[in-house]
CSV table of C-alpha atoms in Angstrom, one decimal:
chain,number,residue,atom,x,y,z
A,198,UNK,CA,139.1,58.8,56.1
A,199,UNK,CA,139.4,60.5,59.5
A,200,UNK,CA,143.4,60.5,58.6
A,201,UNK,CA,143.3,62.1,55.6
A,202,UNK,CA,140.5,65.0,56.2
A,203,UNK,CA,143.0,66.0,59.2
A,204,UNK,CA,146.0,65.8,56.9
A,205,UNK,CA,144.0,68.5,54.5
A,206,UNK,CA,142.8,70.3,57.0
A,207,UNK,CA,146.5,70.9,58.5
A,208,UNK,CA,148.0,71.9,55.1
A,209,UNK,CA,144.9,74.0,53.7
A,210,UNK,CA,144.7,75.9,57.0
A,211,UNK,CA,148.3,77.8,56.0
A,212,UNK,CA,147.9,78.3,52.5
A,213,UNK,CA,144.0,80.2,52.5
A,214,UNK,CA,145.2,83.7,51.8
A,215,UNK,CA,142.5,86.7,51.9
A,216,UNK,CA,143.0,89.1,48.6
A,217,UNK,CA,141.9,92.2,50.4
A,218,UNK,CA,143.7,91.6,53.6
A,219,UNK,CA,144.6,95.0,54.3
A,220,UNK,CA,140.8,96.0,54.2
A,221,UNK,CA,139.9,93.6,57.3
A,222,UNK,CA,142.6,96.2,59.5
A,223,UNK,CA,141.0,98.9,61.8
A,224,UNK,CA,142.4,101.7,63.5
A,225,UNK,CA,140.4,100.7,66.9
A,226,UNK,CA,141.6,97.0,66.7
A,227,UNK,CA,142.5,96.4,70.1
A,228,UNK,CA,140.0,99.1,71.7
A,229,UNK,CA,138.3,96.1,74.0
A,230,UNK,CA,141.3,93.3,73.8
A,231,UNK,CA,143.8,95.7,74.8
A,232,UNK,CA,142.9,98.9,75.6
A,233,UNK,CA,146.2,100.7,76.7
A,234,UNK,CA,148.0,98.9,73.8
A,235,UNK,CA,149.4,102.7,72.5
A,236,UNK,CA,149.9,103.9,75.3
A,237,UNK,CA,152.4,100.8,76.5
A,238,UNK,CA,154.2,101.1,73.4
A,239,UNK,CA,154.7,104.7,73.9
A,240,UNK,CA,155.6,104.5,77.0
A,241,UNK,CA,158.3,101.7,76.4
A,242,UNK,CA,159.9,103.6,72.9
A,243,UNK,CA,159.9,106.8,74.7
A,244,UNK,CA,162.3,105.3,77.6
A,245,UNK,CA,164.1,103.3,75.0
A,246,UNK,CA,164.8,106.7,73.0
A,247,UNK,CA,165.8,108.4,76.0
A,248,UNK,CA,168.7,106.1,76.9
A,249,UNK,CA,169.8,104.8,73.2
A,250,UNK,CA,168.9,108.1,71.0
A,251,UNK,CA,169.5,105.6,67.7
A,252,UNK,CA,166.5,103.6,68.0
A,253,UNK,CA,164.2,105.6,66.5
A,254,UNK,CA,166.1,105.2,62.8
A,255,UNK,CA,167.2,101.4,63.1
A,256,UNK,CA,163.5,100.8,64.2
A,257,UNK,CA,162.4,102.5,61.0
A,258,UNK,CA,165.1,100.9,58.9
A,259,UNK,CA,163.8,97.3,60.4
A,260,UNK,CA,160.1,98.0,59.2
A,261,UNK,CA,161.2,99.0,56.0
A,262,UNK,CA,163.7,95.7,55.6
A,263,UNK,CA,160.7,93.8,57.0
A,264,UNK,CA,157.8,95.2,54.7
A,265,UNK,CA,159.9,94.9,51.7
A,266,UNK,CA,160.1,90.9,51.8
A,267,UNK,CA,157.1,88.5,52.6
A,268,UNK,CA,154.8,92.4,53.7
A,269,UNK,CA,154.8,94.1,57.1
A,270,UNK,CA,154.6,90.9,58.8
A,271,UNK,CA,157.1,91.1,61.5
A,272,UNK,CA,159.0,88.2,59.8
A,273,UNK,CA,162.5,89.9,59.8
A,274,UNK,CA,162.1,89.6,63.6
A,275,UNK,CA,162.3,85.7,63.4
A,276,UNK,CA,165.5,83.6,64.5
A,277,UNK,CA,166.9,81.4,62.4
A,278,UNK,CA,167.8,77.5,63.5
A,279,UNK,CA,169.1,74.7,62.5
A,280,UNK,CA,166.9,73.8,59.7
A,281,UNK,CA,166.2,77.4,58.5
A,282,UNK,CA,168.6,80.8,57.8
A,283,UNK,CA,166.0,83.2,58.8
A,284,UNK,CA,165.4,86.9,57.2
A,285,UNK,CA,167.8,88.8,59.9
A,286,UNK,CA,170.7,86.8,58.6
A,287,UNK,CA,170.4,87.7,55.0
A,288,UNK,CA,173.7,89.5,54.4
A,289,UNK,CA,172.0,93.4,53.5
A,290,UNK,CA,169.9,92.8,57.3
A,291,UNK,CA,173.1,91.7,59.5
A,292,UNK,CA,174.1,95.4,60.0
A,293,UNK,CA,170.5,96.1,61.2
A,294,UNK,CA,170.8,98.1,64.6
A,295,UNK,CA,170.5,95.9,67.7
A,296,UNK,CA,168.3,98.7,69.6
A,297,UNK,CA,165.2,98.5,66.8
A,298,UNK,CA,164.5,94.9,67.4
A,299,UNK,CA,165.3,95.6,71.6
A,300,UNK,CA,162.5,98.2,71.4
A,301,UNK,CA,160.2,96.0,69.6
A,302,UNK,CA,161.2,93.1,72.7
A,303,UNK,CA,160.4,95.3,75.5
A,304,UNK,CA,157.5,96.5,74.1
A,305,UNK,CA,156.1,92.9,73.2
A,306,UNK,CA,157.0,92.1,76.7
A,307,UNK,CA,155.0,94.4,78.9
A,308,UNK,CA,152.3,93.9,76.1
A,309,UNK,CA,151.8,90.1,77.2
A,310,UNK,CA,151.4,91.1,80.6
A,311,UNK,CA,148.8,93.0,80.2
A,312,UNK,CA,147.0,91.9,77.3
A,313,UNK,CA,149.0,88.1,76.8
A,314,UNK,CA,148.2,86.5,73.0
A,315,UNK,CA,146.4,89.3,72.0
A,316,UNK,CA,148.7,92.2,70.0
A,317,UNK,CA,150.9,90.9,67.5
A,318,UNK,CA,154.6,91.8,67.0
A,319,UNK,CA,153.9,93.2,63.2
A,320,UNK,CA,151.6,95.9,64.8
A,321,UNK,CA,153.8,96.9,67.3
A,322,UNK,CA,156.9,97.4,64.9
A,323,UNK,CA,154.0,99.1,62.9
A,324,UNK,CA,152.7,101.2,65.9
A,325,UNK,CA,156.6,101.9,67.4
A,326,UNK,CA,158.1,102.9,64.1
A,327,UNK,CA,155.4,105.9,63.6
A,328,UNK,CA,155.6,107.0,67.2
A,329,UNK,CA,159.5,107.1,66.7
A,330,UNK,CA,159.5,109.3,63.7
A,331,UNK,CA,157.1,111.5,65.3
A,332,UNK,CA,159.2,111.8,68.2
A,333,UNK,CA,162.1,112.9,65.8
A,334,UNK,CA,159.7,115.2,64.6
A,335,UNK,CA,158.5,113.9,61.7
A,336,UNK,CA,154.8,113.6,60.4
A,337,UNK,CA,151.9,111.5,62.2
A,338,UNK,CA,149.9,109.3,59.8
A,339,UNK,CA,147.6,106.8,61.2
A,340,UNK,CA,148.3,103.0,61.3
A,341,UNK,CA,145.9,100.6,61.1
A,342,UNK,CA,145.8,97.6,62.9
A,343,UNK,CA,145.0,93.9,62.9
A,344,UNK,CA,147.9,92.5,61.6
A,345,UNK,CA,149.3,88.5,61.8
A,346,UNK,CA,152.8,87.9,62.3
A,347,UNK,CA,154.1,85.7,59.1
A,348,UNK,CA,154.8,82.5,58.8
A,349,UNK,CA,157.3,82.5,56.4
A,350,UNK,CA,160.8,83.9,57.6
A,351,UNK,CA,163.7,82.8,55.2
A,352,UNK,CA,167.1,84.6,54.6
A,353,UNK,CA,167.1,83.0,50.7
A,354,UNK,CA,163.5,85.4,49.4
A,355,UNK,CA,165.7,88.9,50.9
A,356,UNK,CA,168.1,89.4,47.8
A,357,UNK,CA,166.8,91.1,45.3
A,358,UNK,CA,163.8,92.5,47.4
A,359,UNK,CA,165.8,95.0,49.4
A,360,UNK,CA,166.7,98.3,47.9
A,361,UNK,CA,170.7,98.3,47.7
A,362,UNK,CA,173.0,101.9,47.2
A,363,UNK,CA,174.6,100.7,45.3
A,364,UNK,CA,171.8,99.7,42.7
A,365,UNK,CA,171.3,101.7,39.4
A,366,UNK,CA,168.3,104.2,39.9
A,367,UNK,CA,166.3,102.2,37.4
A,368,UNK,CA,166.4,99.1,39.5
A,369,UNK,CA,165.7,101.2,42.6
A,370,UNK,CA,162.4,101.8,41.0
A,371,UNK,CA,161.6,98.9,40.0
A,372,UNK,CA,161.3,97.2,43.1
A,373,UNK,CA,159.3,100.5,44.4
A,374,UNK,CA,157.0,99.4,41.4
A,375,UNK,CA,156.6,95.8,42.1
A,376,UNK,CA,155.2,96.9,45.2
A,377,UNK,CA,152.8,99.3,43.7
A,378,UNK,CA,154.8,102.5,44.8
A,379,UNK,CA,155.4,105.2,42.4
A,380,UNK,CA,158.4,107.1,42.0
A,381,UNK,CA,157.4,110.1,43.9
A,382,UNK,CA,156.6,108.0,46.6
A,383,UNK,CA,160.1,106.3,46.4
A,384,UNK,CA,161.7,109.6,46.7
A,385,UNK,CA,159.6,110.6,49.6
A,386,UNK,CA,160.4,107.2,51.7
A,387,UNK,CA,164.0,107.9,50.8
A,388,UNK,CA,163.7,110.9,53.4
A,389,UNK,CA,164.1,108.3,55.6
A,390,UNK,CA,167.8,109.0,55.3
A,391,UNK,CA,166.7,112.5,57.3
A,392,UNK,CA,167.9,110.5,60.6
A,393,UNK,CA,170.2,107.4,61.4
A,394,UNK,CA,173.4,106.1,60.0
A,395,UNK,CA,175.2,104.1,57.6
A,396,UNK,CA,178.3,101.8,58.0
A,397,UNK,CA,181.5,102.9,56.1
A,398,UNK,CA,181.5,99.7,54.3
A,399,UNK,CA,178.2,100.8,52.5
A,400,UNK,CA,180.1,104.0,50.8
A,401,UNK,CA,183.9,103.1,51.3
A,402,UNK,CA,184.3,102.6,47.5
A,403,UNK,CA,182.9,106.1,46.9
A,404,UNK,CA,185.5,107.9,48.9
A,405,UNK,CA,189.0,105.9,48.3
A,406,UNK,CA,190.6,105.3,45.1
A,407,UNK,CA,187.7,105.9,43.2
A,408,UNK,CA,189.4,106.1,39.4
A,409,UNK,CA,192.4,107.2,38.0
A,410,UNK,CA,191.7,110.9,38.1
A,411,UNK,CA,190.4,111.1,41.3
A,412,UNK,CA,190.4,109.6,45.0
A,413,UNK,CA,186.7,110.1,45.6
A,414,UNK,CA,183.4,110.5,43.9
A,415,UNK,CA,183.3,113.5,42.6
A,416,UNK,CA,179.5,113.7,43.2
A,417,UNK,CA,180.4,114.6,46.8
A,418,UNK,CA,181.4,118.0,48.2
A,419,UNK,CA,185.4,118.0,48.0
A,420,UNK,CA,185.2,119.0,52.4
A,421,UNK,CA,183.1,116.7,52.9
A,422,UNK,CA,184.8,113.6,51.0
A,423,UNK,CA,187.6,114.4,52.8
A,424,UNK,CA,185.7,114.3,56.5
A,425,UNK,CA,184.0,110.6,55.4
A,426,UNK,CA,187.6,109.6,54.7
A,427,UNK,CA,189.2,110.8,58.2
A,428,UNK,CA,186.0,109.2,59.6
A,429,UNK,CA,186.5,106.0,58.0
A,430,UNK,CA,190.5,105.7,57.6
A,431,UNK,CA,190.0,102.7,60.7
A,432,UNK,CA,186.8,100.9,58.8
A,433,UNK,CA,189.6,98.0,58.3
A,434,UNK,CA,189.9,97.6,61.6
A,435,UNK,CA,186.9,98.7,63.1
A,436,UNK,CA,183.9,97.7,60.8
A,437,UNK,CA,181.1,99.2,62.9
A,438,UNK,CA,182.0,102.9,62.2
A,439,UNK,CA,179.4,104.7,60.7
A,440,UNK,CA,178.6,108.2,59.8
A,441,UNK,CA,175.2,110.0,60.0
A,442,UNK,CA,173.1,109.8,56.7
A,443,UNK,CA,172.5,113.7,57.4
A,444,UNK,CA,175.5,115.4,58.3
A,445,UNK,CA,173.5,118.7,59.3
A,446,UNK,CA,170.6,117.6,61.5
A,447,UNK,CA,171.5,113.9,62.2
A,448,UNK,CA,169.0,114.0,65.0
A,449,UNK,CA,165.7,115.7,63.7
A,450,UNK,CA,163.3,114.1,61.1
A,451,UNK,CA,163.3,117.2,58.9
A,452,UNK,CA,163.6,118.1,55.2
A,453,UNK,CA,168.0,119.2,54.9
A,454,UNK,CA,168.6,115.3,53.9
A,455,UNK,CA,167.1,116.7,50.4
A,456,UNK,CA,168.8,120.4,50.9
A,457,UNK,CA,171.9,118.3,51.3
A,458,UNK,CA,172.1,116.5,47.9
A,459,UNK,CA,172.1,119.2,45.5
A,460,UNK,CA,175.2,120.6,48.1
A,461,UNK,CA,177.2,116.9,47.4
A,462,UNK,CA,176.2,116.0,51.1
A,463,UNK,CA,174.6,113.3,50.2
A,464,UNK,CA,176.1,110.2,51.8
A,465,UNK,CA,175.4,107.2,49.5
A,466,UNK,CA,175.6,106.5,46.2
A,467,UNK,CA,172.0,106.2,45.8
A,468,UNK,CA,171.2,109.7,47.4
A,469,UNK,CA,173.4,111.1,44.9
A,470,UNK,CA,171.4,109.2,42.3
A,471,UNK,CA,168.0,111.2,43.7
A,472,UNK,CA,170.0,114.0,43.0
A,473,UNK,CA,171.3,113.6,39.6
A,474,UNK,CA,168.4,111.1,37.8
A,475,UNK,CA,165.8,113.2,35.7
A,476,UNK,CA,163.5,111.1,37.0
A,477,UNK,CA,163.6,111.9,40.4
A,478,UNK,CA,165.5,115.2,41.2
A,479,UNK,CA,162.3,117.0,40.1
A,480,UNK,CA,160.9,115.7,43.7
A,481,UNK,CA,164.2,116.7,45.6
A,482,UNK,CA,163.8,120.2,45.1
A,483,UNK,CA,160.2,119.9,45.9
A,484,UNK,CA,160.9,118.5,49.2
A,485,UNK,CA,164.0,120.6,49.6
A,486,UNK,CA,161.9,123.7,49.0
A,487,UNK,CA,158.8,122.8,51.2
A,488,UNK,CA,159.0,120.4,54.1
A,489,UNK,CA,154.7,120.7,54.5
A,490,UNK,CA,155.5,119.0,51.1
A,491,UNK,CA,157.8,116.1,52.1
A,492,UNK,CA,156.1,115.4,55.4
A,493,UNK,CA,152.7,115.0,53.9
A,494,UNK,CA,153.9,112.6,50.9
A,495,UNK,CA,155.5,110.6,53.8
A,496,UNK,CA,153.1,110.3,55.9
A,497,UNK,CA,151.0,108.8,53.1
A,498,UNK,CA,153.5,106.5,51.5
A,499,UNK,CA,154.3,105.3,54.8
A,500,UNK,CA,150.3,104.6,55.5
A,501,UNK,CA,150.5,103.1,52.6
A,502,UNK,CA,153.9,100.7,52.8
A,503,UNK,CA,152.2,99.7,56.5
A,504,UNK,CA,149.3,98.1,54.8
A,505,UNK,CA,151.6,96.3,52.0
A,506,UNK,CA,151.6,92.3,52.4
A,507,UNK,CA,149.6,92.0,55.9
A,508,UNK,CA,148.5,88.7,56.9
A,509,UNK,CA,145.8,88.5,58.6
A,510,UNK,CA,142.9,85.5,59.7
A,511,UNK,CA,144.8,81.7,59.3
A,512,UNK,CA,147.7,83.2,57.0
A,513,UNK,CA,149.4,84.3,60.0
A,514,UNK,CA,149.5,84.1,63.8
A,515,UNK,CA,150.2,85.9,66.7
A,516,UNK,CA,153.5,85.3,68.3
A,517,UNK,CA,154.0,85.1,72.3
A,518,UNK,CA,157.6,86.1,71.9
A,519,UNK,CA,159.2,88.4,69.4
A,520,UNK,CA,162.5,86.6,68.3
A,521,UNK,CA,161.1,83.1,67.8
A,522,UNK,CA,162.8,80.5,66.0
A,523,UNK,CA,161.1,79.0,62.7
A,524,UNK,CA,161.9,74.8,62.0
A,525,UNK,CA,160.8,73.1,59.3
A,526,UNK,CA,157.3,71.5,59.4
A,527,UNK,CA,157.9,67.9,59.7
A,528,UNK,CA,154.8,66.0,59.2
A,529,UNK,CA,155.2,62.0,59.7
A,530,UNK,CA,152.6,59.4,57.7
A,531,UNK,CA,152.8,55.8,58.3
A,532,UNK,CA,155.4,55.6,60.5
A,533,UNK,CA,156.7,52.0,61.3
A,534,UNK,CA,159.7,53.3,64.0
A,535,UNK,CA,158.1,55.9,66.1
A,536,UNK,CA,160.9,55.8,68.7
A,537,UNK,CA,163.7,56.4,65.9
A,538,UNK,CA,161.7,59.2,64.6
A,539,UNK,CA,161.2,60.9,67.8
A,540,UNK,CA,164.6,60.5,68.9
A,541,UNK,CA,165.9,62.2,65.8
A,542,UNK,CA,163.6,65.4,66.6
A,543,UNK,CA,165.0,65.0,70.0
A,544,UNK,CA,168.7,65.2,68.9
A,545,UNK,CA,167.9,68.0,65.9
A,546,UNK,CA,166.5,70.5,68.6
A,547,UNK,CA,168.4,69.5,72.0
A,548,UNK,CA,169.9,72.8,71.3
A,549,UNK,CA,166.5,74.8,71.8
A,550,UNK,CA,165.9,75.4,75.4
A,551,UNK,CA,162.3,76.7,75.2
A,552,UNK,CA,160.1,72.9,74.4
A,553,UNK,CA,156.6,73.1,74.5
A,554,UNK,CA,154.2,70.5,72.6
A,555,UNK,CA,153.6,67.9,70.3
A,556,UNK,CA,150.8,66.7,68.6
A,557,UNK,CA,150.1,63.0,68.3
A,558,UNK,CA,147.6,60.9,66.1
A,559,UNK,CA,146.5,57.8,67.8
A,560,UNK,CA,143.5,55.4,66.4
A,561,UNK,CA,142.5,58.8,65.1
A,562,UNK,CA,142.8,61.1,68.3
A,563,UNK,CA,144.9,64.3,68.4
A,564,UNK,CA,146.8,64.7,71.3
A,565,UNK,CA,147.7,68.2,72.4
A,566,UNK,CA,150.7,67.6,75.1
A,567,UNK,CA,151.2,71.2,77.2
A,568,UNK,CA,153.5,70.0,79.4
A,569,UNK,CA,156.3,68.0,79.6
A,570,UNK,CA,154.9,64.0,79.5
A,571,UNK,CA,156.5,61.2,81.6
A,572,UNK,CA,157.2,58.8,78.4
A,573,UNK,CA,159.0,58.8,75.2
A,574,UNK,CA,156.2,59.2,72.8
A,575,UNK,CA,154.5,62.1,74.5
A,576,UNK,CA,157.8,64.4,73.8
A,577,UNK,CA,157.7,68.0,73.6
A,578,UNK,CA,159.3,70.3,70.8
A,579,UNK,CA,160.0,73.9,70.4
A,580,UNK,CA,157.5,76.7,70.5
A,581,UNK,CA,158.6,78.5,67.3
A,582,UNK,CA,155.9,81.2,67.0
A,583,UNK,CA,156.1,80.4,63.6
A,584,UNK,CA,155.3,77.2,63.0
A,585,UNK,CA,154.4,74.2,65.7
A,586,UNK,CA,156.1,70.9,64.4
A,587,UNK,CA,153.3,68.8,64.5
A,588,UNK,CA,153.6,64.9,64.7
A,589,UNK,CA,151.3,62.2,63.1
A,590,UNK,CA,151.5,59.0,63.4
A,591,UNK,CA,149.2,56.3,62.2
């Protein structure tokens, strides 16, 4: 009896979901726990800007790429292993930019030494990601805090959940829609494209040999088709070059990304579509016209898309590191040869250098090993942040 109530107990405890998770977030959150949380995040972001001025648009393209699958749950931060292709190697997320996830590192880092176990790494992608944009000079909007990090981090639930631009407008809004956002509020996240840069392979086919009658798209300004393809005539050879999503103010959060499209400066196929789509081109002059305008419906679509999927309570956890690695659960029930099951666990994660604990069942004790024991059945296995494996044997 004692078996199976533990057995129930381990599987319920990651399945009870909240419905109004979002609601149990605060703005104070970490007021007592950690008090100069903010502050250590902006102190690390602002030094990380400083010396690598690209961080603050790949950190804001890695919160939107992590919101957008499993909620703003810091699972696109996870490492994949041998058992699991994590989010960050989905195909759409291997081009995101090294410095977003190094900023979210160091700021995790000096955040355990001060406050260890207590901030998550969903908050401060969260917390880093406004600061950023208001360093670029964009709007302030508040962000609430509280958040889990997931428990869920697989490459296989990205497709399909990631804006593409290459997707038809009508699919672009559809997967605004399954997350409850509007199409204004679509267009005014799309600003987002005020700052950073894109690779040439996500635009090549826009600029060379594009039909019979001409070479490029002839959505784009003719000068400026003919810049992208001097820019990108190596992309062959040299897949990392990239041009700036805003060709006028590349480094300032502004409003020009939506004076650019009407010009055919737009630099993907899906900016040209904001352009050009009745349904949305009525909010591209708006924004082009008034940046008050496009700053305030940012701010509050980014409040919003902050709060979308949070885990909070026993549907998430808070990670020690930031780029942990997320195994399978494996969960053993009547075992007859503990020693061949062990050493199989031993040989699948011999490749992991950072062990911590097992759990064993014995005549109905837990065992809770937090250092490395002296015999074979005691062993230690990896401290995923996700998910400890957890051993029972009867």
């Amino acid at each position: 009896m004692a078996l199976a109530l533990l057995l129930i107990l381990f599987l319920s405890s990651f399945s009870l979901v909240t419905p109004s998770q979002s609601q149990q977030l605060t703005l104070n959150y970490y007021q007592k726990s950690c008090p100069r949380f903010e502050q250590i995040v902006q102190d690390t972001i602002t030094n990380k800007q400083i010396t690598s001025p690209t961080t603050a648009a790949g950190t804001l393209r890695l919160f939107f790429h992590d919101c957008f699958v499993e909620g703003c749950d810091a699972s696109v931060l996870a490492s994949s292993t041998p058992f699991n292709k994590a989010e960050r190697d989905a195909d759409i997320n291997l081009s995101l930019p090294g410095d977003g996830f190094d900023v979210i590192v160091r700021s995790k880092t000096a955040l355990e030494l001060a406050c260890p176990g207590i901030v998550s790494c969903a908050d401060i992608l969260a917390v880093a990601t406004r600061d950023l944009v208001t360093m670029m000079g964009g709007p302030y909007y508040n962000v609430k805090l509280g958040r889990k990090d997931g428990l869920v981090s697989k490459a296989s639930n990205v497709e399909g959940n990631l804006p593409r631009p290459t997707m038809p407008m009508t699919q672009l809004i559809q997967i605004f829609d399954a997350r409850g956002f509007s199409v204004q509020e679509m267009v005014a996240l799309s600003g987002a494209h005020t700052i950073g840069f894109s690779h040439c392979k996500e635009f090549i086919a826009n600029i060379y040999n594009y039909s019979k009658n001409s070479q490029y798209d002839p959505a784009y300004n003719p000068r400026y088709a003919e810049g992208l393809r001097n820019a990108c005539a190596d992309y062959q050879k040299n897949p990392t070059l990239s041009v700036f999503n805003d060709v006028m103010t590349p480094n300032k959060f502004d409003n020009i990304y939506f004076q650019n499209l009407p010009k055919g400066l737009g630099l993907l196929s899906s900016d040209h579509a904001l352009n050009l789509d009745t349904r949305t081109r009525p909010y591209v002059e708006m924004y082009a016209a008034n940046q008050n305008a496009f700053f305030e419906a940012f701010a509050r679509a980014m409040e919003k898309l902050s709060l979308y999927g949070v885990k909070t309570g026993g549907s998430g956890e808070i990670r020690h590191r930031v780029l942990e690695r997320y195994p399978r659960r494996l969960v053993t029930k009547n075992t007859v040869d503990i020693v061949s099951v062990i050493e199989f666990v031993v040989k699948a994660f011999r490749d992991l250098d950072d062990l911590r604990w097992v759990a064993v069942l014995d005549d109905d004790q837990v065992v809770l090993l937090e250092e490395r024991p002296p015999h074979l059945q005691e062993i230690e296995v990896p401290d995923c942040g996700y998910d400890n494996v957890e051993f029972i044997f009867q």
